[in-house]
Amino acid sequence: MSATVSVIVPTYNERDNIPELVRRLDKAMSEAGIEYEVVVVDDNSPDGTAEVAEELSKEYPVKVLRRPGKLGLSSAVLDGVKVAAGRIIVVMDADLQHPPEAVPRLVRAVLEGCDVAIGSRYVRGGSVEGWSAFRKLISKGATLIARVLLPQARHVKDPMSGFFAFRREVVESGDEMNPRGFKILLEVLVRGNYGRVCEVPYIFGTRLAGKSKLGTSEIINYIVHVLNLSPHYVRFMIVGGIGTFVNLGVLLALRAVGLIHAVASAAAIEASVLSNFELNDRWTFRAHRSGGRLGRLARFHLSSAAGIAVQWGVSNLIYYELLQNSLIAQLVGIVLGFVVNYTMSKKFVWGLGKH
Ligand code: GDD
Ligand code: MN
């Protein structure tokens, strides 16, 4: 007898929560007539969560996966998927902030054709209970960052949700997931293979017992994680933004020591080309490096030539023909040069086609 649905519950020090979670889940699933199993993925919790879960497995369909130490939430979920038997995977927290009674609705959404069904606090009918204004702000800010930087999250109201269900093929036939980080749903949305995403409202409750594991370091990790998930053009733009500072800094410095605009402008452009190359090679297109570094550097110069020509031409045209402001002239040049640069270098330096 194999279960249709596997509910993956990552745990770290959740001894006091897991019995009530399992009881309520069992009741909700039996009432809905859904065959299920629970997969508790415990990271050797010092409070003995795993033993409590083992005890529950005598009475309920509970599997316990024990890992040697605290290896993180995302990797716990991915390891849980490997031992799960269900066609449909549900991910939820152990602390009852995700109501077990809402699980059947998520499952039903998947059965009705959603590849990914997200338990959502930010669609009509959903909400959060007992959060300070500060915690709300953090959550909204993080949500905004994800929606701005990740095209796949743009239409999702609650991409930060830790409560969701999906057909297992979504992760099995998609790109390799990164097991680090806290936001497994973002991984699924960016690297998964799916068509339809739905959001199902629920009310995010207060923790039953114990405390949250989300701290400052998680926030920093989060931003790094989102940037690493972002598409090439976003990273190329961030690199270009940094390059702009390099460019303008060098320009102002050289003008200050008395160089004429034409020369200072050229040197500043070269400085930014070098810094852009380093960052794009080590970060933006890291996974697409082939051949020697010097070869790529040379090709980056060649493929930037058009962009550089546009930059330098526009900058000098504006400076000498339109208005004598070095900064404005250079800035307009940079913006127009950017588009040319991205298109050319993506293709000719790191060998990527159109996407
Ligand atoms: N196995 C394992 N390993 N479990 C972990 C780990 C870990 O390293 N870290 C946390 N967990 C478990 C907790 O025991 C809990 O069951 C669940 O993961 C979520 O952890 P919480 O500490 O309760 O997180 P939260 O309430 O701050 O954040 C939750 O809500 C956010 C929405 O605001 C998570 O679901 C987030 O993913 C979600 O974005
Ligand atoms: Mn929680």
Tab-separated table of C-alpha atoms and ligand atoms in Angstrom:
chain	number	residue	atom	x	y	z
A	1	MET	CA	0.000	0.000	0.000
A	2	SER	CA	1.723	3.162	-1.067
A	3	ALA	CA	0.585	6.590	-0.021
A	4	THR	CA	-0.615	9.134	-2.545
A	5	VAL	CA	0.655	12.040	-0.540
A	6	SER	CA	3.893	12.452	1.403
A	7	VAL	CA	3.945	15.262	3.924
A	8	ILE	CA	7.526	16.304	4.582
A	9	VAL	CA	8.129	17.911	7.949
A	10	PRO	CA	11.655	19.156	8.650
A	11	THR	CA	12.299	19.370	12.357
A	12	TYR	CA	14.867	20.834	14.654
A	13	ASN	CA	13.888	20.824	18.328
A	14	GLU	CA	10.169	20.358	17.790
A	15	ARG	CA	9.500	17.644	20.358
A	16	ASP	CA	6.522	19.417	21.887
A	17	ASN	CA	4.895	20.171	18.528
A	18	ILE	CA	5.175	16.968	16.559
A	19	PRO	CA	2.536	14.870	18.402
A	20	GLU	CA	-0.204	17.445	17.934
A	21	LEU	CA	0.853	18.024	14.327
A	22	VAL	CA	0.612	14.320	13.518
A	23	ARG	CA	-2.717	13.878	15.312
A	24	ARG	CA	-4.368	16.839	13.606
A	25	LEU	CA	-2.932	15.919	10.238
A	26	ASP	CA	-4.191	12.369	10.566
A	27	LYS	CA	-7.651	13.605	11.428
A	28	ALA	CA	-7.736	16.094	8.550
A	29	MET	CA	-6.494	13.547	6.014
A	30	SER	CA	-8.835	10.773	7.128
A	31	GLU	CA	-11.788	13.131	6.971
A	32	ALA	CA	-10.766	14.157	3.463
A	33	GLY	CA	-10.196	10.526	2.506
A	34	ILE	CA	-6.597	11.081	1.426
A	35	GLU	CA	-4.048	8.334	1.838
A	36	TYR	CA	-0.838	9.839	3.171
A	37	GLU	CA	2.416	9.400	5.016
A	38	VAL	CA	4.436	11.836	7.099
A	39	VAL	CA	8.183	12.066	6.553
A	40	VAL	CA	9.848	13.686	9.534
A	41	VAL	CA	13.355	14.831	8.621
A	42	ASP	CA	15.162	15.450	11.874
A	43	ASP	CA	18.658	16.861	12.212
A	44	ASN	CA	19.637	15.059	15.399
A	45	SER	CA	17.630	17.505	17.529
A	46	PRO	CA	19.100	17.703	21.034
A	47	ASP	CA	15.578	17.731	22.505
A	48	GLY	CA	14.843	14.235	21.212
A	49	THR	CA	12.334	15.102	18.475
A	50	ALA	CA	13.327	11.999	16.494
A	51	GLU	CA	12.497	9.649	19.386
A	52	VAL	CA	9.098	11.273	19.811
A	53	ALA	CA	8.480	10.841	16.084
A	54	GLU	CA	9.569	7.176	16.202
A	55	GLU	CA	7.100	6.646	19.021
A	56	LEU	CA	4.318	8.190	16.898
A	57	SER	CA	5.159	5.894	13.995
A	58	LYS	CA	3.741	2.972	15.990
A	59	GLU	CA	0.312	4.506	15.690
A	60	TYR	CA	0.455	6.719	12.579
A	61	PRO	CA	1.984	6.444	9.088
A	62	VAL	CA	5.151	8.280	10.084
A	63	LYS	CA	8.620	7.738	8.595
A	64	VAL	CA	11.581	9.247	10.378
A	65	LEU	CA	14.698	10.264	8.502
A	66	ARG	CA	17.527	11.064	10.892
A	67	ARG	CA	20.401	13.181	9.751
A	68	PRO	CA	23.626	13.562	11.714
A	69	GLY	CA	23.451	17.313	12.403
A	70	LYS	CA	21.746	20.588	11.553
A	71	LEU	CA	22.160	20.665	7.781
A	72	GLY	CA	19.521	23.247	6.904
A	73	LEU	CA	15.889	23.442	5.944
A	74	SER	CA	16.155	23.146	2.155
A	75	SER	CA	18.404	20.120	2.209
A	76	ALA	CA	16.074	18.499	4.758
A	77	VAL	CA	13.178	18.878	2.341
A	78	LEU	CA	15.204	17.546	-0.608
A	79	ASP	CA	16.371	14.538	1.421
A	80	GLY	CA	12.780	13.995	2.502
A	81	VAL	CA	11.642	13.865	-1.126
A	82	LYS	CA	14.138	11.062	-1.763
A	83	VAL	CA	12.581	8.761	0.828
A	84	ALA	CA	8.992	9.886	0.196
A	85	ALA	CA	6.694	7.414	-1.532
A	86	GLY	CA	3.927	9.800	-2.569
A	87	ARG	CA	3.182	11.157	-6.020
A	88	ILE	CA	2.309	14.419	-4.362
A	89	ILE	CA	4.685	16.092	-1.931
A	90	VAL	CA	3.558	18.523	0.750
A	91	VAL	CA	6.097	20.584	2.693
A	92	MET	CA	5.134	22.050	6.056
A	93	ASP	CA	6.664	23.250	9.316
A	94	ALA	CA	6.351	21.254	12.514
A	95	ASP	CA	5.361	24.137	14.767
A	96	LEU	CA	1.696	24.304	13.662
A	97	GLN	CA	2.071	27.722	12.090
A	98	HIS	CA	0.930	25.858	9.011
A	99	PRO	CA	-2.481	24.451	9.923
A	100	PRO	CA	-2.713	20.702	9.198
A	101	GLU	CA	-6.382	21.274	8.358
A	102	ALA	CA	-5.298	23.229	5.268
A	103	VAL	CA	-3.259	20.350	3.816
A	104	PRO	CA	-6.224	18.656	2.077
A	105	ARG	CA	-6.941	21.902	0.213
A	106	LEU	CA	-3.367	22.041	-1.063
A	107	VAL	CA	-3.558	18.404	-2.125
A	108	ARG	CA	-6.854	18.975	-3.876
A	109	ALA	CA	-5.408	21.906	-5.790
A	110	VAL	CA	-2.650	19.635	-7.111
A	111	LEU	CA	-5.147	16.889	-7.937
A	112	GLU	CA	-7.161	19.459	-9.857
A	113	GLY	CA	-4.220	20.378	-12.073
A	114	CYS	CA	-1.908	22.778	-10.292
A	115	ASP	CA	1.668	21.534	-10.531
A	116	VAL	CA	2.635	23.647	-7.550
A	117	ALA	CA	0.058	24.740	-4.952
A	118	ILE	CA	1.326	27.364	-2.541
A	119	GLY	CA	-0.182	27.957	0.880
A	120	SER	CA	-0.429	31.724	0.732
A	121	ARG	CA	-0.730	34.396	3.406
A	122	TYR	CA	-1.069	37.177	0.884
A	123	VAL	CA	-4.055	36.201	-1.240
A	124	ARG	CA	-7.645	36.928	-0.286
A	125	GLY	CA	-8.572	34.815	2.729
A	126	GLY	CA	-4.996	34.395	3.910
A	127	SER	CA	-3.233	36.320	6.673
A	128	VAL	CA	-0.720	36.228	9.492
A	129	GLU	CA	-1.545	36.123	13.154
A	130	GLY	CA	0.360	37.887	15.908
A	131	TRP	CA	3.250	39.366	13.974
A	132	SER	CA	4.883	42.636	15.030
A	133	ALA	CA	4.928	45.462	12.476
A	134	PHE	CA	8.676	44.862	12.188
A	135	ARG	CA	8.346	41.164	11.382
A	136	LYS	CA	5.676	42.037	8.799
A	137	LEU	CA	7.991	44.573	7.201
A	138	ILE	CA	10.826	42.032	6.965
A	139	SER	CA	8.508	39.522	5.345
A	140	LYS	CA	7.113	42.054	2.860
A	141	GLY	CA	10.600	43.333	2.061
A	142	ALA	CA	11.914	39.838	1.420
A	143	THR	CA	8.871	39.065	-0.726
A	144	LEU	CA	9.471	42.205	-2.770
A	145	ILE	CA	13.146	41.326	-3.320
A	146	ALA	CA	12.159	37.907	-4.635
A	147	ARG	CA	9.463	39.287	-6.909
A	148	VAL	CA	11.699	41.978	-8.378
A	149	LEU	CA	14.751	39.797	-8.954
A	150	LEU	CA	13.158	36.496	-9.942
A	151	PRO	CA	10.842	36.443	-12.967
A	152	GLN	CA	9.472	33.077	-11.831
A	153	ALA	CA	8.245	34.645	-8.577
A	154	ARG	CA	6.799	37.755	-10.149
A	155	HIS	CA	3.199	36.543	-10.227
A	156	VAL	CA	3.326	34.742	-6.901
A	157	LYS	CA	1.936	36.695	-3.964
A	158	ASP	CA	3.713	34.625	-1.300
A	159	PRO	CA	6.917	33.219	-2.796
A	160	MET	CA	8.452	33.017	0.701
A	161	SER	CA	5.935	30.473	1.885
A	162	GLY	CA	7.254	27.388	3.620
A	163	PHE	CA	3.916	25.614	3.127
A	164	PHE	CA	3.236	24.138	-0.313
A	165	ALA	CA	2.478	21.043	-2.336
A	166	PHE	CA	3.688	19.840	-5.731
A	167	ARG	CA	3.779	16.872	-8.064
A	168	ARG	CA	7.076	15.132	-7.379
A	169	GLU	CA	8.130	15.339	-11.050
A	170	VAL	CA	8.410	19.100	-10.570
A	171	VAL	CA	11.661	18.639	-8.667
A	172	GLU	CA	12.692	15.329	-10.201
A	173	SER	CA	12.660	16.477	-13.816
A	174	GLY	CA	13.759	20.073	-13.226
A	175	ASP	CA	17.248	21.522	-12.792
A	176	GLU	CA	19.385	20.474	-9.867
A	177	MET	CA	18.244	22.216	-6.661
A	178	ASN	CA	20.658	24.001	-4.383
A	179	PRO	CA	20.366	22.380	-0.950
A	180	ARG	CA	21.609	25.420	0.946
A	181	GLY	CA	19.358	28.146	2.217
A	182	PHE	CA	15.993	28.519	3.877
A	183	LYS	CA	13.681	29.188	0.953
A	184	ILE	CA	13.068	25.886	-0.729
A	185	LEU	CA	9.966	27.193	-2.530
A	186	LEU	CA	12.099	29.730	-4.426
A	187	GLU	CA	14.364	26.891	-5.551
A	188	VAL	CA	11.325	24.946	-6.720
A	189	LEU	CA	9.911	27.949	-8.587
A	190	VAL	CA	13.202	28.809	-10.305
A	191	ARG	CA	14.629	25.366	-11.021
A	192	GLY	CA	11.557	23.174	-11.021
A	193	ASN	CA	9.767	21.878	-14.091
A	194	TYR	CA	6.133	22.922	-13.949
A	195	GLY	CA	3.307	24.643	-15.746
A	196	ARG	CA	0.609	25.875	-13.448
A	197	VAL	CA	1.147	27.519	-10.050
A	198	CYS	CA	-1.805	28.200	-7.731
A	199	GLU	CA	-2.085	29.911	-4.386
A	200	VAL	CA	-4.361	28.598	-1.675
A	201	PRO	CA	-5.082	30.973	1.216
A	202	TYR	CA	-4.295	30.005	4.804
A	203	ILE	CA	-3.749	31.778	8.091
A	204	PHE	CA	-0.174	31.647	9.365
A	205	GLY	CA	-0.629	31.046	13.084
A	206	THR	CA	1.640	31.613	16.042
A	207	ARG	CA	4.177	28.980	16.999
A	208	LEU	CA	2.757	26.333	19.344
A	209	ALA	CA	6.013	25.776	21.258
A	210	GLY	CA	9.742	26.397	20.937
A	211	LYS	CA	11.269	29.216	18.955
A	212	SER	CA	11.877	30.298	15.368
A	213	LYS	CA	15.182	29.434	13.726
A	214	LEU	CA	15.112	32.437	11.411
A	215	GLY	CA	17.880	34.853	12.419
A	216	THR	CA	20.062	37.617	10.964
A	217	SER	CA	22.417	35.244	9.225
A	218	GLU	CA	19.394	33.700	7.504
A	219	ILE	CA	18.469	37.136	6.164
A	220	ILE	CA	21.912	37.670	4.653
A	221	ASN	CA	21.934	34.137	3.282
A	222	TYR	CA	18.542	34.871	1.809
A	223	ILE	CA	19.731	37.846	-0.209
A	224	VAL	CA	22.761	35.914	-1.483
A	225	HIS	CA	20.462	33.011	-2.339
A	226	VAL	CA	18.040	35.179	-4.324
A	227	LEU	CA	20.870	36.885	-6.207
A	228	ASN	CA	22.313	33.508	-7.118
A	229	LEU	CA	18.904	32.366	-8.365
A	230	SER	CA	18.399	35.512	-10.417
A	231	PRO	CA	18.715	35.366	-14.210
A	232	HIS	CA	21.949	36.289	-15.989
A	233	TYR	CA	20.711	39.678	-17.072
A	234	VAL	CA	19.914	40.704	-13.492
A	235	ARG	CA	23.383	39.703	-12.333
A	236	PHE	CA	24.932	41.358	-15.389
A	237	MET	CA	23.068	44.532	-14.455
A	238	ILE	CA	24.252	44.438	-10.861
A	239	VAL	CA	27.810	43.963	-12.076
A	240	GLY	CA	27.251	46.806	-14.521
A	241	GLY	CA	26.006	48.969	-11.647
A	242	ILE	CA	29.219	48.325	-9.734
A	243	GLY	CA	31.174	48.981	-12.935
A	244	THR	CA	29.400	52.308	-13.262
A	245	PHE	CA	30.790	53.398	-9.910
A	246	VAL	CA	34.267	52.260	-10.940
A	247	ASN	CA	33.865	54.103	-14.231
A	248	LEU	CA	32.651	57.379	-12.749
A	249	GLY	CA	35.140	57.199	-9.851
A	250	VAL	CA	38.101	56.812	-12.182
A	251	LEU	CA	36.708	59.500	-14.460
A	252	LEU	CA	36.380	62.065	-11.671
A	253	ALA	CA	39.806	61.188	-10.263
A	254	LEU	CA	41.527	61.614	-13.627
A	255	ARG	CA	39.673	64.836	-14.364
A	256	ALA	CA	40.726	66.109	-10.940
A	257	VAL	CA	44.406	65.572	-11.785
A	258	GLY	CA	43.951	67.510	-14.994
A	259	LEU	CA	43.409	65.004	-17.833
A	260	ILE	CA	41.194	66.110	-20.706
A	261	HIS	CA	37.717	64.527	-20.962
A	262	ALA	CA	38.496	62.395	-24.017
A	263	VAL	CA	41.409	60.619	-22.306
A	264	ALA	CA	39.927	60.408	-18.821
A	265	SER	CA	36.750	58.989	-20.307
A	266	ALA	CA	38.631	56.291	-22.214
A	267	ALA	CA	40.673	55.217	-19.167
A	268	ALA	CA	37.556	55.137	-16.996
A	269	ILE	CA	35.782	52.917	-19.502
A	270	GLU	CA	38.707	50.474	-19.564
A	271	ALA	CA	38.778	50.303	-15.757
A	272	SER	CA	35.098	49.397	-15.732
A	273	VAL	CA	35.547	46.811	-18.493
A	274	LEU	CA	38.165	45.069	-16.359
A	275	SER	CA	36.047	45.082	-13.216
A	276	ASN	CA	32.976	43.947	-15.138
A	277	PHE	CA	34.899	41.078	-16.666
A	278	GLU	CA	36.159	39.845	-13.316
A	279	LEU	CA	32.719	39.896	-11.707
A	280	ASN	CA	30.860	38.410	-14.653
A	281	ASP	CA	33.437	35.679	-15.053
A	282	ARG	CA	33.473	34.777	-11.366
A	283	TRP	CA	29.781	35.165	-10.703
A	284	THR	CA	27.240	35.935	-13.463
A	285	PHE	CA	28.461	33.314	-15.916
A	286	ARG	CA	30.528	31.210	-13.524
A	287	ALA	CA	28.832	28.015	-14.618
A	288	HIS	CA	29.543	28.732	-18.280
A	289	ARG	CA	33.285	29.272	-18.269
A	290	SER	CA	35.242	27.327	-20.823
A	291	GLY	CA	38.782	27.602	-22.178
A	292	GLY	CA	41.349	30.000	-20.769
A	293	ARG	CA	40.663	33.089	-18.753
A	294	LEU	CA	42.852	35.298	-20.915
A	295	GLY	CA	40.981	34.151	-23.977
A	296	ARG	CA	37.704	35.157	-22.352
A	297	LEU	CA	39.193	38.475	-21.287
A	298	ALA	CA	40.258	39.146	-24.867
A	299	ARG	CA	36.868	38.137	-26.213
A	300	PHE	CA	35.171	40.258	-23.560
A	301	HIS	CA	37.113	43.249	-24.879
A	302	LEU	CA	36.224	42.394	-28.457
A	303	SER	CA	32.576	41.844	-27.714
A	304	SER	CA	32.518	44.955	-25.535
A	305	ALA	CA	34.091	46.923	-28.365
A	306	ALA	CA	30.735	47.762	-29.851
A	307	GLY	CA	29.408	48.696	-26.426
A	308	ILE	CA	32.552	50.677	-25.679
A	309	ALA	CA	32.327	52.493	-29.008
A	310	VAL	CA	28.702	53.345	-28.303
A	311	GLN	CA	29.609	54.469	-24.772
A	312	TRP	CA	32.568	56.571	-25.722
A	313	GLY	CA	30.907	57.971	-28.848
A	314	VAL	CA	27.715	58.958	-27.063
A	315	SER	CA	29.623	60.344	-24.077
A	316	ASN	CA	31.781	62.574	-26.253
A	317	LEU	CA	29.013	63.532	-28.600
A	318	ILE	CA	26.963	64.763	-25.682
A	319	TYR	CA	29.897	66.436	-23.943
A	320	TYR	CA	31.212	68.305	-26.957
A	321	GLU	CA	27.991	68.938	-28.847
A	322	LEU	CA	25.205	69.095	-26.281
A	323	LEU	CA	26.117	70.023	-22.732
A	324	GLN	CA	29.473	70.267	-21.045
A	325	ASN	CA	28.846	67.952	-18.123
A	326	SER	CA	31.244	65.014	-17.919
A	327	LEU	CA	29.091	63.038	-15.514
A	328	ILE	CA	25.831	63.234	-17.432
A	329	ALA	CA	27.549	62.599	-20.772
A	330	GLN	CA	29.269	59.487	-19.398
A	331	LEU	CA	26.089	58.175	-17.725
A	332	VAL	CA	23.988	58.300	-20.885
A	333	GLY	CA	26.818	56.537	-22.715
A	334	ILE	CA	26.895	53.811	-20.063
A	335	VAL	CA	23.181	53.077	-20.319
A	336	LEU	CA	23.199	52.738	-24.103
A	337	GLY	CA	26.440	50.759	-24.023
A	338	PHE	CA	24.918	48.312	-21.530
A	339	VAL	CA	22.347	46.771	-23.824
A	340	VAL	CA	24.862	46.256	-26.610
A	341	ASN	CA	27.356	44.817	-24.141
A	342	TYR	CA	25.048	42.277	-22.553
A	343	THR	CA	23.808	40.879	-25.831
A	344	MET	CA	27.265	40.547	-27.325
A	345	SER	CA	29.204	39.162	-24.369
A	346	LYS	CA	26.591	36.623	-23.328
A	347	LYS	CA	26.813	35.131	-26.775
A	348	PHE	CA	30.456	35.509	-27.727
A	349	VAL	CA	32.270	35.199	-24.385
A	350	TRP	CA	30.197	32.681	-22.437
A	351	GLY	CA	28.545	31.016	-25.405
A	352	LEU	CA	24.885	31.383	-24.449
A	353	GLY	CA	22.089	31.671	-26.978
A	354	LYS	CA	18.980	33.741	-26.719
A	355	HIS	CA	17.276	33.481	-23.298
B	1	GDD	N1	15.705	19.268	9.667
B	1	GDD	C1	15.809	20.575	9.854
B	1	GDD	N2	17.038	21.163	9.748
B	1	GDD	N3	14.710	21.310	10.147
B	1	GDD	C2	14.855	22.644	10.340
B	1	GDD	C3	16.084	23.303	10.234
B	1	GDD	C4	17.240	22.508	9.917
B	1	GDD	O1	18.356	22.997	9.805
B	1	GDD	N4	15.860	24.634	10.472
B	1	GDD	C5	14.546	24.760	10.710
B	1	GDD	N5	13.937	23.567	10.655
B	1	GDD	C6	12.501	23.272	10.816
B	1	GDD	C7	11.862	23.752	12.103
B	1	GDD	O2	11.972	22.809	13.128
B	1	GDD	C8	10.423	23.977	11.660
B	1	GDD	O3	9.689	22.769	11.657
B	1	GDD	C9	10.563	24.439	10.227
B	1	GDD	O4	11.835	23.963	9.785
B	1	GDD	C10	10.502	25.966	10.079
B	1	GDD	O5	11.401	26.596	10.980
B	1	GDD	P1	10.974	27.844	11.857
B	1	GDD	O6	12.127	28.164	12.713
B	1	GDD	O7	9.656	27.625	12.504
B	1	GDD	O8	10.876	28.953	10.716
B	1	GDD	P2	9.971	30.252	10.685
B	1	GDD	O9	8.637	30.057	11.305
B	1	GDD	O10	10.779	31.402	11.159
B	1	GDD	O11	9.825	30.408	9.118
B	1	GDD	C11	8.842	29.672	8.427
B	1	GDD	O12	7.916	30.542	7.891
B	1	GDD	C12	8.436	31.390	6.890
B	1	GDD	C13	7.359	32.279	6.390
B	1	GDD	O13	7.460	33.478	7.002
B	1	GDD	C14	9.460	28.806	7.320
B	1	GDD	O14	8.448	27.951	6.804
B	1	GDD	C15	10.007	29.621	6.208
B	1	GDD	O15	10.398	28.764	5.123
B	1	GDD	C16	8.945	30.567	5.730
B	1	GDD	O16	9.468	31.430	4.748
B	2	MN	MN	7.842	28.630	12.433
